[in-house]
mmCIF file of C-alpha atoms in Angstrom:
data_model
loop_
_atom_site.group_PDB
_atom_site.id
_atom_site.type_symbol
_atom_site.label_atom_id
_atom_site.label_comp_id
_atom_site.label_asym_id
_atom_site.label_seq_id
_atom_site.Cartn_x
_atom_site.Cartn_y
_atom_site.Cartn_z
ATOM 1 C CA MET A 1384 186.679 240.598 32.578
ATOM 2 C CA LEU A 1385 184.832 239.919 36.213
ATOM 3 C CA SER A 1386 181.869 240.898 36.743
ATOM 4 C CA LYS A 1387 180.407 242.890 39.397
ATOM 5 C CA LYS A 1388 179.116 239.665 41.011
ATOM 6 C CA GLN A 1389 182.214 237.821 41.027
ATOM 7 C CA VAL A 1390 184.224 240.810 42.659
ATOM 8 C CA LYS A 1391 181.224 241.675 45.397
ATOM 9 C CA GLU A 1392 182.304 237.534 46.460
ATOM 10 C CA ALA A 1393 185.739 238.068 46.393
ATOM 11 C CA ARG A 1394 185.654 240.839 47.847
ATOM 12 C CA GLU A 1395 183.257 239.420 50.757
ATOM 13 C CA ARG A 1396 186.025 236.518 50.905
ATOM 14 C CA ALA A 1397 189.063 238.244 50.951
ATOM 15 C CA LEU A 1398 187.860 239.855 54.298
ATOM 16 C CA THR A 1399 187.540 236.622 55.822
ATOM 17 C CA PHE A 1400 191.307 235.729 55.245
ATOM 18 C CA PHE A 1401 191.757 239.802 56.614
ATOM 19 C CA GLU A 1402 189.257 237.975 59.818
ATOM 20 C CA LYS A 1403 191.634 235.731 60.691
ATOM 21 C CA ALA A 1404 195.181 237.392 59.828
ATOM 22 C CA ASN A 1405 193.097 240.466 62.141
ATOM 23 C CA ILE A 1406 193.647 243.352 60.360
ATOM 24 C CA ILE A 1407 191.536 245.760 61.005
ATOM 25 C CA LEU A 1408 190.286 248.052 57.931
ATOM 26 C CA THR A 1409 188.687 251.010 57.132
ATOM 27 C CA LYS A 1410 185.074 250.350 55.673
ATOM 28 C CA GLU A 1411 186.270 252.563 52.718
ATOM 29 C CA GLU A 1412 188.876 250.207 52.608
ATOM 30 C CA LYS A 1413 187.049 247.162 52.678
ATOM 31 C CA ASP A 1414 184.558 248.292 49.631
ATOM 32 C CA ASN A 1415 187.214 248.742 47.516
ATOM 33 C CA ILE A 1416 189.401 245.485 47.750
ATOM 34 C CA GLU A 1417 191.508 245.393 44.574
ATOM 35 C CA VAL A 1418 190.570 242.234 43.081
ATOM 36 C CA ALA A 1419 192.561 241.370 40.229
ATOM 37 C CA ASP A 1420 192.274 238.307 37.577
ATOM 38 C CA PHE A 1421 194.881 239.713 35.649
ATOM 39 C CA GLY A 1422 192.561 239.332 32.604
ATOM 40 C CA LEU A 1423 193.181 235.292 32.591
ATOM 41 C CA ASN A 1424 189.357 234.629 34.283
ATOM 42 C CA GLU A 1425 190.564 231.704 36.613
ATOM 43 C CA LEU A 1426 190.636 234.057 39.873
ATOM 44 C CA GLU A 1427 190.478 230.789 42.013
ATOM 45 C CA GLN A 1428 193.649 230.129 40.101
ATOM 46 C CA THR A 1429 195.442 233.081 38.792
ATOM 47 C CA GLY A 1430 194.604 236.130 41.006
ATOM 48 C CA LEU A 1431 194.834 238.285 43.911
ATOM 49 C CA GLU A 1432 192.646 240.651 46.431
ATOM 50 C CA VAL A 1433 194.975 243.739 47.448
ATOM 51 C CA VAL A 1434 193.763 246.729 50.038
ATOM 52 C CA THR A 1435 196.610 249.639 49.110
ATOM 53 C CA TYR A 1436 197.134 251.875 52.432
ATOM 54 C CA VAL A 1437 200.067 253.980 50.744
ATOM 55 C CA ASN A 1438 201.247 254.587 46.726
ATOM 56 C CA THR A 1439 203.276 258.049 46.997
ATOM 57 C CA ASP A 1440 206.234 259.067 43.970
ATOM 58 C CA ARG A 1441 208.694 257.206 47.161
ATOM 59 C CA CYS A 1442 206.825 254.330 48.779
ATOM 60 C CA CYS A 1443 204.180 252.557 48.983
ATOM 61 C CA ALA A 1444 202.115 249.213 51.586
ATOM 62 C CA LYS A 1445 199.830 246.732 50.436
ATOM 63 C CA GLU A 1446 198.292 243.672 52.185
ATOM 64 C CA LEU A 1447 197.414 240.826 49.485
ATOM 65 C CA VAL A 1448 195.813 238.081 50.210
ATOM 66 C CA LEU A 1449 195.542 235.081 47.975
ATOM 67 C CA PHE A 1450 192.903 232.540 48.759
ATOM 68 C CA PRO A 1451 193.763 229.132 48.247
ATOM 69 C CA PHE A 1452 196.518 227.589 46.107
ATOM 70 C CA GLN A 1453 195.634 231.097 44.362
ATOM 71 C CA THR A 1454 198.886 232.254 42.465
ATOM 72 C CA CYS A 1455 199.853 235.422 41.399
ATOM 73 C CA PRO A 1456 201.849 235.006 38.037
ATOM 74 C CA GLU A 1457 205.832 235.926 37.147
ATOM 75 C CA HIS A 1458 206.103 238.851 36.945
ATOM 76 C CA ARG A 1459 209.575 241.375 36.742
ATOM 77 C CA HIS A 1460 208.956 245.708 38.099
ATOM 78 C CA PRO A 1461 211.755 247.442 35.242
ATOM 79 C CA PRO A 1462 213.237 250.615 35.429
ATOM 80 C CA VAL A 1463 210.951 253.611 35.047
ATOM 81 C CA GLU A 1464 211.856 257.320 34.298
ATOM 82 C CA GLY A 1465 215.736 256.296 35.303
ATOM 83 C CA GLU A 1466 214.189 254.858 38.873
ATOM 84 C CA PRO A 1467 215.372 251.269 39.393
ATOM 85 C CA GLY A 1468 212.559 249.056 39.394
ATOM 86 C CA LYS A 1469 210.078 248.722 42.053
ATOM 87 C CA GLU A 1470 211.374 247.061 45.443
ATOM 88 C CA GLU A 1471 209.165 244.505 47.229
ATOM 89 C CA THR A 1472 209.223 243.590 50.816
ATOM 90 C CA PHE A 1473 207.494 240.797 51.323
ATOM 91 C CA ARG A 1474 206.576 239.822 54.793
ATOM 92 C CA CYS A 1475 203.373 236.668 55.826
ATOM 93 C CA ARG A 1476 201.092 237.474 58.306
ATOM 94 C CA TRP A 1477 198.391 234.146 58.327
ATOM 95 C CA GLY A 1478 198.688 231.586 56.397
ATOM 96 C CA LYS A 1479 201.657 230.053 54.256
ATOM 97 C CA VAL A 1480 203.627 231.507 50.916
ATOM 98 C CA TYR A 1481 205.784 229.910 48.826
ATOM 99 C CA LEU A 1482 207.359 233.056 46.643
ATOM 100 C CA TYR A 1483 209.436 232.351 43.610
ATOM 101 C CA VAL A 1484 212.698 234.245 42.310
ATOM 102 C CA GLU A 1485 215.055 233.705 39.891
ATOM 103 C CA GLY A 1486 218.574 231.842 40.528
ATOM 104 C CA GLU A 1487 219.299 228.228 41.814
ATOM 105 C CA PRO A 1488 216.225 225.791 41.006
ATOM 106 C CA THR A 1489 214.106 224.042 43.315
ATOM 107 C CA SER A 1490 214.740 220.650 43.266
ATOM 108 C CA ASN A 1491 211.179 219.704 44.530
ATOM 109 C CA PRO A 1492 209.276 223.440 44.744
ATOM 110 C CA THR A 1493 206.171 222.217 46.624
ATOM 111 C CA ALA A 1494 203.891 225.165 44.303
ATOM 112 C CA LYS A 1495 203.034 224.238 40.464
ATOM 113 C CA PRO A 1496 202.445 226.941 38.153
ATOM 114 C CA PRO A 1497 198.237 227.428 37.570
ATOM 115 C CA LYS A 1498 197.198 224.801 35.366
ATOM 116 C CA GLY A 1499 197.796 224.962 31.409
ATOM 117 C CA ARG A 1500 199.829 228.044 31.656
ATOM 118 C CA GLU A 1501 203.328 225.875 33.183
ATOM 119 C CA HIS A 1502 204.441 227.483 29.892
ATOM 120 C CA THR A 1503 204.590 230.801 30.659
ATOM 121 C CA TYR A 1504 206.407 229.682 34.413
ATOM 122 C CA THR A 1505 211.199 230.012 34.595
ATOM 123 C CA VAL A 1506 211.065 230.732 37.814
ATOM 124 C CA TRP A 1507 211.926 227.944 40.319
ATOM 125 C CA HIS A 1508 213.625 228.696 43.575
ATOM 126 C CA GLU A 1509 211.784 228.838 46.637
ATOM 127 C CA ILE A 1510 211.530 231.043 49.674
ATOM 128 C CA VAL A 1511 208.505 229.057 52.556
ATOM 129 C CA LEU A 1512 206.682 232.096 53.913
ATOM 130 C CA ASN A 1513 205.181 231.329 57.389
ATOM 131 C CA PRO A 1514 203.956 234.082 60.143
ATOM 132 C CA GLY A 1515 206.807 236.653 61.053
ATOM 133 C CA GLU A 1516 208.575 235.842 58.029
ATOM 134 C CA GLN A 1517 209.378 237.966 55.412
ATOM 135 C CA TYR A 1518 211.890 238.520 52.067
ATOM 136 C CA THR A 1519 212.717 240.985 50.208
ATOM 137 C CA LEU A 1520 213.158 240.994 46.545
ATOM 138 C CA LYS A 1521 215.978 243.327 44.349
ATOM 139 C CA PRO A 1522 214.066 245.106 41.202
ATOM 140 C CA ASN A 1523 213.770 243.903 38.731
ATOM 141 C CA THR A 1524 213.651 240.212 39.667
ATOM 142 C CA LEU A 1525 211.313 238.062 38.006
ATOM 143 C CA HIS A 1526 209.010 235.875 40.839
ATOM 144 C CA TRP A 1527 205.414 234.798 41.074
ATOM 145 C CA PHE A 1528 203.948 233.366 44.536
ATOM 146 C CA GLN A 1529 201.404 230.781 45.271
ATOM 147 C CA ALA A 1530 199.463 230.517 48.543
ATOM 148 C CA GLY A 1531 199.527 227.012 51.293
ATOM 149 C CA GLN A 1532 196.538 224.973 51.165
ATOM 150 C CA GLU A 1533 194.721 227.274 53.041
ATOM 151 C CA GLY A 1534 195.873 230.657 52.036
ATOM 152 C CA ALA A 1535 197.593 233.069 52.827
ATOM 153 C CA VAL A 1536 198.081 237.264 54.055
ATOM 154 C CA VAL A 1537 201.032 238.976 53.120
ATOM 155 C CA SER A 1538 201.715 242.588 53.555
ATOM 156 C CA GLU A 1539 204.035 244.469 50.626
ATOM 157 C CA PHE A 1540 206.268 247.361 51.766
ATOM 158 C CA SER A 1541 208.276 248.637 48.234
ATOM 159 C CA THR A 1542 208.890 252.158 46.538
ATOM 160 C CA LYS A 1543 206.580 253.719 43.897
ATOM 161 C CA SER A 1544 204.486 250.746 42.750
ATOM 162 C CA ARG A 1545 203.102 251.230 38.841
ATOM 163 C CA ASP A 1546 200.693 247.622 38.407
ATOM 164 C CA GLU A 1547 200.445 249.281 34.740
ATOM 165 C CA ALA A 1548 204.615 249.072 34.368
ATOM 166 C CA ASP A 1549 204.590 245.575 35.431
ATOM 167 C CA ILE A 1550 205.782 242.872 32.480
ATOM 168 C CA PHE A 1551 204.088 239.786 32.740
ATOM 169 C CA THR A 1552 205.951 236.423 31.313
ATOM 170 C CA ASP A 1553 202.443 235.654 29.808
ATOM 171 C CA PRO A 1554 201.429 237.612 26.938
ATOM 172 C CA ASP A 1555 197.815 236.763 28.187
ATOM 173 C CA ILE A 1556 197.910 238.451 30.965
ATOM 174 C CA LYS A 1557 196.014 241.976 31.601
ATOM 175 C CA ARG A 1558 197.624 243.872 35.149
ATOM 176 C CA ILE A 1559 194.805 246.230 35.751
ATOM 177 C CA PRO A 1560 191.590 244.666 36.176
ATOM 178 C CA VAL A 1561 188.536 244.913 33.838
ATOM 179 C CA ILE A 1562 185.201 244.758 35.339
ATOM 180 C CA GLU A 1563 182.032 244.680 33.724
ATOM 181 C CA GLU A 1564 179.662 248.417 33.547
ATOM 182 C CA MET B 315 221.490 255.100 79.701
ATOM 183 C CA LEU B 316 219.295 252.412 80.311
ATOM 184 C CA SER B 317 219.979 249.506 81.917
ATOM 185 C CA LYS B 318 220.096 246.109 80.595
ATOM 186 C CA LYS B 319 217.086 245.289 83.060
ATOM 187 C CA GLN B 320 214.963 248.532 82.165
ATOM 188 C CA VAL B 321 215.893 247.177 78.244
ATOM 189 C CA LYS B 322 214.916 243.621 78.674
ATOM 190 C CA GLU B 323 211.318 245.129 80.575
ATOM 191 C CA ALA B 324 210.182 247.228 78.262
ATOM 192 C CA ARG B 325 210.899 244.528 75.599
ATOM 193 C CA GLU B 326 208.978 241.660 78.016
ATOM 194 C CA ARG B 327 206.491 244.810 78.393
ATOM 195 C CA ALA B 328 205.808 245.553 74.098
ATOM 196 C CA LEU B 329 205.443 241.923 73.635
ATOM 197 C CA THR B 330 202.456 241.575 75.488
ATOM 198 C CA PHE B 331 201.457 244.632 73.451
ATOM 199 C CA PHE B 332 202.169 242.929 69.229
ATOM 200 C CA GLU B 333 200.546 239.964 71.342
ATOM 201 C CA LYS B 334 197.311 241.935 71.920
ATOM 202 C CA ALA B 335 197.134 243.552 67.633
ATOM 203 C CA ASN B 336 197.598 239.797 67.451
ATOM 204 C CA ILE B 337 201.493 240.560 65.382
ATOM 205 C CA ILE B 338 203.450 237.877 64.169
ATOM 206 C CA LEU B 339 207.268 238.092 65.372
ATOM 207 C CA THR B 340 210.308 236.166 65.095
ATOM 208 C CA LYS B 341 212.536 234.996 67.770
ATOM 209 C CA GLU B 342 215.490 237.443 66.333
ATOM 210 C CA GLU B 343 212.643 240.208 66.364
ATOM 211 C CA LYS B 344 211.845 239.874 69.653
ATOM 212 C CA ASP B 345 214.953 239.799 71.425
ATOM 213 C CA ASN B 346 216.398 242.622 69.051
ATOM 214 C CA ILE B 347 212.976 244.796 69.581
ATOM 215 C CA GLU B 348 214.748 248.339 70.020
ATOM 216 C CA VAL B 349 214.186 249.980 73.433
ATOM 217 C CA ALA B 350 214.488 254.023 72.810
ATOM 218 C CA ASP B 351 214.421 256.481 75.779
ATOM 219 C CA PHE B 352 215.758 259.156 74.089
ATOM 220 C CA GLY B 353 218.250 259.905 76.481
ATOM 221 C CA LEU B 354 215.987 261.222 78.751
ATOM 222 C CA ASN B 355 216.245 258.761 81.184
ATOM 223 C CA GLU B 356 211.900 258.618 81.133
ATOM 224 C CA LEU B 357 210.912 255.956 79.370
ATOM 225 C CA GLU B 358 207.586 255.415 80.836
ATOM 226 C CA GLN B 359 206.916 258.892 79.430
ATOM 227 C CA THR B 360 209.022 259.171 76.503
ATOM 228 C CA GLY B 361 210.068 256.593 74.453
ATOM 229 C CA LEU B 362 209.379 254.528 71.754
ATOM 230 C CA GLU B 363 210.233 250.753 71.172
ATOM 231 C CA VAL B 364 210.687 249.346 67.942
ATOM 232 C CA VAL B 365 211.076 246.484 65.452
ATOM 233 C CA THR B 366 212.093 247.370 62.193
ATOM 234 C CA TYR B 367 210.973 244.613 59.290
ATOM 235 C CA VAL B 368 213.029 246.385 56.598
ATOM 236 C CA ASN B 369 215.559 249.351 55.517
ATOM 237 C CA THR B 370 216.969 250.093 52.144
ATOM 238 C CA ASP B 371 218.356 252.539 50.458
ATOM 239 C CA ARG B 372 214.909 253.030 49.475
ATOM 240 C CA CYS B 373 212.239 252.435 51.967
ATOM 241 C CA CYS B 374 211.252 251.375 55.175
ATOM 242 C CA ALA B 375 209.127 249.088 57.726
ATOM 243 C CA LYS B 376 208.825 250.073 61.280
ATOM 244 C CA GLU B 377 206.377 248.845 63.443
ATOM 245 C CA LEU B 378 205.946 250.825 67.009
ATOM 246 C CA VAL B 379 204.850 249.883 70.657
ATOM 247 C CA LEU B 380 204.049 252.914 72.842
ATOM 248 C CA PHE B 381 203.004 252.556 76.127
ATOM 249 C CA PRO B 382 200.420 254.307 77.660
ATOM 250 C CA PHE B 383 200.617 257.812 77.317
ATOM 251 C CA GLN B 384 203.535 257.287 75.962
ATOM 252 C CA THR B 385 205.017 260.430 73.560
ATOM 253 C CA CYS B 386 207.214 260.368 70.771
ATOM 254 C CA PRO B 387 209.082 263.936 71.204
ATOM 255 C CA GLU B 388 208.520 266.346 68.576
ATOM 256 C CA HIS B 389 210.842 266.205 65.278
ATOM 257 C CA ARG B 390 211.329 266.550 62.118
ATOM 258 C CA HIS B 391 213.095 264.651 59.963
ATOM 259 C CA PRO B 392 215.068 266.776 57.125
ATOM 260 C CA PRO B 393 216.155 266.796 53.871
ATOM 261 C CA VAL B 394 219.416 264.699 53.591
ATOM 262 C CA GLU B 395 222.109 264.051 50.434
ATOM 263 C CA GLY B 396 220.283 265.832 48.212
ATOM 264 C CA GLU B 397 216.637 263.758 48.991
ATOM 265 C CA PRO B 398 214.245 265.095 50.336
ATOM 266 C CA GLY B 399 213.364 263.935 53.947
ATOM 267 C CA LYS B 400 211.846 260.668 55.296
ATOM 268 C CA GLU B 401 208.155 260.519 54.368
ATOM 269 C CA GLU B 402 206.403 258.137 56.722
ATOM 270 C CA THR B 403 202.634 256.761 57.064
ATOM 271 C CA PHE B 404 201.793 256.050 60.336
ATOM 272 C CA ARG B 405 198.840 252.972 61.096
ATOM 273 C CA CYS B 406 197.318 252.411 63.693
ATOM 274 C CA ARG B 407 196.543 248.769 64.579
ATOM 275 C CA TRP B 408 195.862 248.789 67.972
ATOM 276 C CA GLY B 409 194.869 251.107 70.644
ATOM 277 C CA LYS B 410 194.977 255.265 70.079
ATOM 278 C CA VAL B 411 197.729 257.221 68.473
ATOM 279 C CA TYR B 412 197.508 261.282 69.151
ATOM 280 C CA LEU B 413 199.991 262.805 66.501
ATOM 281 C CA TYR B 414 200.836 266.532 66.170
ATOM 282 C CA VAL B 415 201.602 268.071 63.355
ATOM 283 C CA GLU B 416 202.283 271.287 62.020
ATOM 284 C CA GLY B 417 199.238 272.863 60.870
ATOM 285 C CA GLU B 418 196.330 275.214 62.166
ATOM 286 C CA PRO B 419 196.139 274.625 66.255
ATOM 287 C CA THR B 420 193.785 271.955 67.472
ATOM 288 C CA SER B 421 191.907 274.645 70.780
ATOM 289 C CA ASN B 422 191.708 271.456 73.384
ATOM 290 C CA PRO B 423 194.203 268.897 71.762
ATOM 291 C CA THR B 424 193.565 265.708 74.352
ATOM 292 C CA ALA B 425 197.635 264.493 74.697
ATOM 293 C CA LYS B 426 200.050 267.506 77.249
ATOM 294 C CA PRO B 427 203.699 266.759 76.438
ATOM 295 C CA PRO B 428 205.456 265.244 78.836
ATOM 296 C CA LYS B 429 205.869 267.081 81.892
ATOM 297 C CA GLY B 430 209.053 269.567 82.742
ATOM 298 C CA ARG B 431 209.581 269.273 78.648
ATOM 299 C CA GLU B 432 206.736 271.227 77.549
ATOM 300 C CA HIS B 433 208.529 274.060 76.829
ATOM 301 C CA THR B 434 210.089 271.911 73.613
ATOM 302 C CA TYR B 435 206.911 271.563 72.146
ATOM 303 C CA THR B 436 205.089 273.468 69.612
ATOM 304 C CA VAL B 437 203.289 271.512 66.856
ATOM 305 C CA TRP B 438 199.709 271.086 68.070
ATOM 306 C CA HIS B 439 197.417 270.553 64.625
ATOM 307 C CA GLU B 440 195.462 266.982 66.474
ATOM 308 C CA ILE B 441 195.020 263.502 64.866
ATOM 309 C CA VAL B 442 193.560 261.168 66.698
ATOM 310 C CA LEU B 443 194.037 257.682 64.827
ATOM 311 C CA ASN B 444 191.977 254.177 65.969
ATOM 312 C CA PRO B 445 193.052 250.513 64.478
ATOM 313 C CA GLY B 446 192.295 251.046 60.911
ATOM 314 C CA GLU B 447 193.570 254.968 60.626
ATOM 315 C CA GLN B 448 195.938 256.585 59.119
ATOM 316 C CA TYR B 449 198.121 259.430 57.922
ATOM 317 C CA THR B 450 200.668 260.413 55.659
ATOM 318 C CA LEU B 451 203.528 263.236 57.313
ATOM 319 C CA LYS B 452 204.701 265.214 54.515
ATOM 320 C CA PRO B 453 208.974 265.354 54.552
ATOM 321 C CA ASN B 454 210.483 267.994 56.849
ATOM 322 C CA THR B 455 207.002 268.573 58.453
ATOM 323 C CA LEU B 456 207.834 269.080 62.690
ATOM 324 C CA HIS B 457 205.243 266.058 64.597
ATOM 325 C CA TRP B 458 205.021 264.162 67.784
ATOM 326 C CA PHE B 459 202.415 261.509 69.068
ATOM 327 C CA GLN B 460 201.436 259.608 71.881
ATOM 328 C CA ALA B 461 199.189 256.429 72.895
ATOM 329 C CA GLY B 462 196.072 257.077 75.310
ATOM 330 C CA GLN B 463 195.437 254.866 78.044
ATOM 331 C CA GLU B 464 195.981 251.650 76.402
ATOM 332 C CA GLY B 465 199.422 252.365 74.629
ATOM 333 C CA ALA B 466 199.175 251.599 70.696
ATOM 334 C CA VAL B 467 200.046 249.743 67.980
ATOM 335 C CA VAL B 468 201.373 251.523 64.908
ATOM 336 C CA SER B 469 203.041 250.248 61.693
ATOM 337 C CA GLU B 470 205.245 253.173 60.070
ATOM 338 C CA PHE B 471 205.249 252.570 55.858
ATOM 339 C CA SER B 472 208.596 255.334 55.504
ATOM 340 C CA THR B 473 211.302 256.366 52.619
ATOM 341 C CA LYS B 474 214.454 255.347 53.261
ATOM 342 C CA SER B 475 215.077 255.674 58.086
ATOM 343 C CA ARG B 476 218.020 257.646 59.351
ATOM 344 C CA ASP B 477 217.800 257.662 63.190
ATOM 345 C CA GLU B 478 220.809 259.623 63.219
ATOM 346 C CA ALA B 479 219.715 262.462 60.894
ATOM 347 C CA ASP B 480 216.698 263.423 63.145
ATOM 348 C CA ILE B 481 215.932 266.706 64.430
ATOM 349 C CA PHE B 482 214.518 266.940 67.559
ATOM 350 C CA THR B 483 213.100 270.358 69.080
ATOM 351 C CA ASP B 484 214.621 269.363 72.672
ATOM 352 C CA PRO B 485 218.242 270.145 73.067
ATOM 353 C CA ASP B 486 218.325 267.383 75.500
ATOM 354 C CA ILE B 487 217.354 264.279 73.177
ATOM 355 C CA LYS B 488 219.849 262.045 71.935
ATOM 356 C CA ARG B 489 217.849 259.508 68.829
ATOM 357 C CA ILE B 490 220.080 256.638 69.223
ATOM 358 C CA PRO B 491 219.749 254.800 71.835
ATOM 359 C CA VAL B 492 222.683 254.614 74.715
ATOM 360 C CA ILE B 493 222.692 251.010 77.178
ATOM 361 C CA GLU B 494 224.950 250.780 79.954
ATOM 362 C CA GLU B 495 227.785 247.574 78.771
#
């Protein structure tokens, strides 16, 4: 569970990254940045800060912040209601992001899974995204990603986002953040 | 028809707007900016400069540049192959854009249709987008938009883009640009 103080601090910190990337947000967007710790209570290591611009039945666009070395843990987007799983394009806007997908393993991947949870990571084909670079992920493909030492800002263009349907490899993960009352 | 010189100059000019908006593009993207004059040969007045990041069967993301007072003319995205028409979200990143959609007419709209083509514009409900502001357009809705005096950079998040299926009110328009050999 995240405390209100943790959420407030993470939002403030995320804003400094949006500023570095020159991404302009409304006050409402700033006040409602989603802080996801995936239920692991190790936000600095495993987590994601998200602004969802739009999410309809047909398409979705988000802006993601990853703090330095912060990891979005391994997961996939399965088929739902007869539709193929979510299709995602990640476009790096600022910083650097290491993306890992199913495929031929990279011999010396740059990023390492979060400490103590290595056993829940299996995907090792590395794609490095610098600002202006992007990668489109096929539906239902296992993937995870980690920011480099400066952190990262990443645009995500996708089909409908159904976070509650995501399947994480780590059984301890809860995708929907719980914040203290 | 656009000359190669016109295309080159419009691309170079568009890049200055992407720079103002701090949007980072790859060399390939810069070299291939789409310059659309809609077959009217009045690019300064009626036209659009486009980088398509991704366009799959399911979703699409583009970055648009409009020069000062440049207009994307009135059109709609009809149903195609049993799917509803294209659904679009416009998010202003830099400058200002005036968007006109079907609905209750605005008494004193800010933008005016391009000179000599006023008779091919019918939609007058005004939405003003400043940086960080956005609007989601329902499928098959007539719309047009024009940049303010500084020009504009606009992100477009949408379902699959099928430019060739767009229906323009102005019968003289050809959406797919023709460039001299």
